[in-house]
Short mmCIF file of C-alpha atoms in Angstrom, two decimals:
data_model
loop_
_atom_site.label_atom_id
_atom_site.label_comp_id
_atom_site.label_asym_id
_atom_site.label_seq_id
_atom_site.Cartn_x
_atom_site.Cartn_y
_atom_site.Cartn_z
CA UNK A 1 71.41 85.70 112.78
CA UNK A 2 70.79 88.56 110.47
CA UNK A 3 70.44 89.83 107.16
CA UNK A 4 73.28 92.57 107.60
CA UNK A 5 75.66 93.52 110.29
CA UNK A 6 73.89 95.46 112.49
CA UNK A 7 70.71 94.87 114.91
CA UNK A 8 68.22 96.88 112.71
CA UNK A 9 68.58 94.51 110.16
CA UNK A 10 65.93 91.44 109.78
CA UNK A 11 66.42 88.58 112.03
CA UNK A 12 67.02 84.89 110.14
CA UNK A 13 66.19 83.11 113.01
CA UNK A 14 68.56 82.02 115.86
CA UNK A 15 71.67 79.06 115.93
CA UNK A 16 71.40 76.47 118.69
CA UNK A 17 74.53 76.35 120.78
CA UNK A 18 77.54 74.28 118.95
CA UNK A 19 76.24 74.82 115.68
CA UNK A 20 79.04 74.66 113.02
CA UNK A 21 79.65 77.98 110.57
CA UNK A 22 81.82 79.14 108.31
CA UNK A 23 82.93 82.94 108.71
CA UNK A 24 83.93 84.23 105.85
CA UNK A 25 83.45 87.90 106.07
CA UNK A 26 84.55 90.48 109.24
CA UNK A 27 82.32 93.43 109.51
CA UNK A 28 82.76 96.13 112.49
CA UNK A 29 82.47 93.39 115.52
CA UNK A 30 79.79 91.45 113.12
CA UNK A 31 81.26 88.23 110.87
CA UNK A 32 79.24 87.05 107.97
CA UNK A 33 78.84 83.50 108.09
CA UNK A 34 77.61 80.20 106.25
CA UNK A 35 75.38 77.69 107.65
CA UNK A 36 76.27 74.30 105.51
CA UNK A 37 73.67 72.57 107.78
CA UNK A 38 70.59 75.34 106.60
CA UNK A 39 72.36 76.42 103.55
CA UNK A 40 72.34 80.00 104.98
CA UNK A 41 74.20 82.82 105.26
CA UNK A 42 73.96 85.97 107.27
CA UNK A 43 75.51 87.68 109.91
CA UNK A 44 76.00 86.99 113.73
CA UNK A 45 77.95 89.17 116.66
CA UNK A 46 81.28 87.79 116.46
CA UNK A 47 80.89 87.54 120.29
CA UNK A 48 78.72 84.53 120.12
CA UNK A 49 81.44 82.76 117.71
CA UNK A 50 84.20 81.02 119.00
CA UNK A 51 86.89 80.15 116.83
CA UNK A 52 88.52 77.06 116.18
CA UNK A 53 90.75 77.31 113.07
CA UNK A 54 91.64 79.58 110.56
CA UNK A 55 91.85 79.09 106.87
CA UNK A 56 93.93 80.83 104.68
CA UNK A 57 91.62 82.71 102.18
CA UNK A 58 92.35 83.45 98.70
CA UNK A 59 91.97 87.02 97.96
CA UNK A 60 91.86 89.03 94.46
CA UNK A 61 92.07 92.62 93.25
CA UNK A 62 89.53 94.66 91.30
CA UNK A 63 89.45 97.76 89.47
CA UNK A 64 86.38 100.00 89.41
CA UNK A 65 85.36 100.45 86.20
CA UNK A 66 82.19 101.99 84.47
CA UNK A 67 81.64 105.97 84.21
CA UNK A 68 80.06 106.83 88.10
CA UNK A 69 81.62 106.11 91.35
CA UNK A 70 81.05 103.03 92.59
CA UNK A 71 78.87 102.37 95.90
CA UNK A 72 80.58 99.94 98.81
CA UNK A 73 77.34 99.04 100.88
CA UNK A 74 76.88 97.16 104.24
CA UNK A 75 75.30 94.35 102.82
CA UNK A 76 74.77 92.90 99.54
CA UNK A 77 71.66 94.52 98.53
CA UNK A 78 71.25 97.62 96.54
CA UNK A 79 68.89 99.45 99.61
CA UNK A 80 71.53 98.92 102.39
CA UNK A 81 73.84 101.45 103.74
CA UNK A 82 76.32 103.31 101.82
CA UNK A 83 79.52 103.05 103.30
CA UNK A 84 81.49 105.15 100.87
CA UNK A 85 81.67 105.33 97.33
CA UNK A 86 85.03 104.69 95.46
CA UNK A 87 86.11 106.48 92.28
CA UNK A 88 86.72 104.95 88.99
CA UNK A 89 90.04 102.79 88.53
CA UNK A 90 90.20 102.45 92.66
CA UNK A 91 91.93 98.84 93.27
CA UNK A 92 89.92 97.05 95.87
CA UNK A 93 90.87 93.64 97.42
CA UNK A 94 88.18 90.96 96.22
CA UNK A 95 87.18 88.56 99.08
CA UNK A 96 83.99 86.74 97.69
CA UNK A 97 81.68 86.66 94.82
CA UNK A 98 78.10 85.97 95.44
CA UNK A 99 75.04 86.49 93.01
CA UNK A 100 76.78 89.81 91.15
CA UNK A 101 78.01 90.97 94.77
CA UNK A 102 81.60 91.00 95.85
CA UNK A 103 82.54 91.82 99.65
CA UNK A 104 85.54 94.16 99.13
CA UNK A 105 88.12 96.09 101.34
CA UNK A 106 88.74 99.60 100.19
CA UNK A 107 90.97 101.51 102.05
CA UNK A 108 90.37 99.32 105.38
CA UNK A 109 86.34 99.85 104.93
CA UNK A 110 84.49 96.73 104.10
CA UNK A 111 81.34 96.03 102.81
CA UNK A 112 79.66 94.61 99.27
CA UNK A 113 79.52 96.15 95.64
CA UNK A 114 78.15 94.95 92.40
CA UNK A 115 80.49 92.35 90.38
CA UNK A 116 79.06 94.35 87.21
CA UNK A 117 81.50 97.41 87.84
CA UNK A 118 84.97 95.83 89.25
CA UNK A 119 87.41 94.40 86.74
CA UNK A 120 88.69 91.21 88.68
CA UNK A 121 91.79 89.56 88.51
#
């Protein structure tokens, strides 16, 4: 398990086998995913998940607002990877909220922003 979806970021440790998670992001091959049992959440190869339901999610829109473009990033920390940026008044779909970070879709590119510069709802 890692701290973003890709092998050069920092390992959280390793699942035993049968351990119960909640995905709740998709990322290039990589799903972010909830350990209730640790109360953590990172991000594993979606190879070493196997499925056994599907929720329905709720999903949102946002707005961009504020006077700059705004940054989508690969994980939900200001130093990560820029994926793209998106221009003011771009309507992104709103997966999650976490501690000022939403994980958006833009144009079919995921990845996190700050909650400080989408209008929501």
């Amino acid at each position: 398990m890692r701290t973003g979806p890709d092998t050069r970021y920092n390992s959280l440790g390793k699942l035993k086998r049968n351990t119960s998670v909640k995905v709740i992001g998709s990322f290039g091959g990589w799903y972010q995913i909830e350990v209730p049992s640790a109360k953590l959440t990172g991000y594993t190869l979606a190879k070493y998940v196997t499925l056994t339901s599907t929720v329905k999610t709720d999903t949102t829109t946002g707005v961009v607002t504020g006077t700059l473009n705004l940054r989508a990033q690969a994980s939900s920390s200001s130093s990560s990877k820029i994926l793209l940026t998106m221009p003011k008044g771009s309507v992104v779909t709103v997966y999650s909220t976490v501690n000022g970070w939403c994980s958006v879709d833009y144009q079919g590119t995921k990845g996190y922003c700050s909650a400080a510069y989408l209008r929501i709802g």
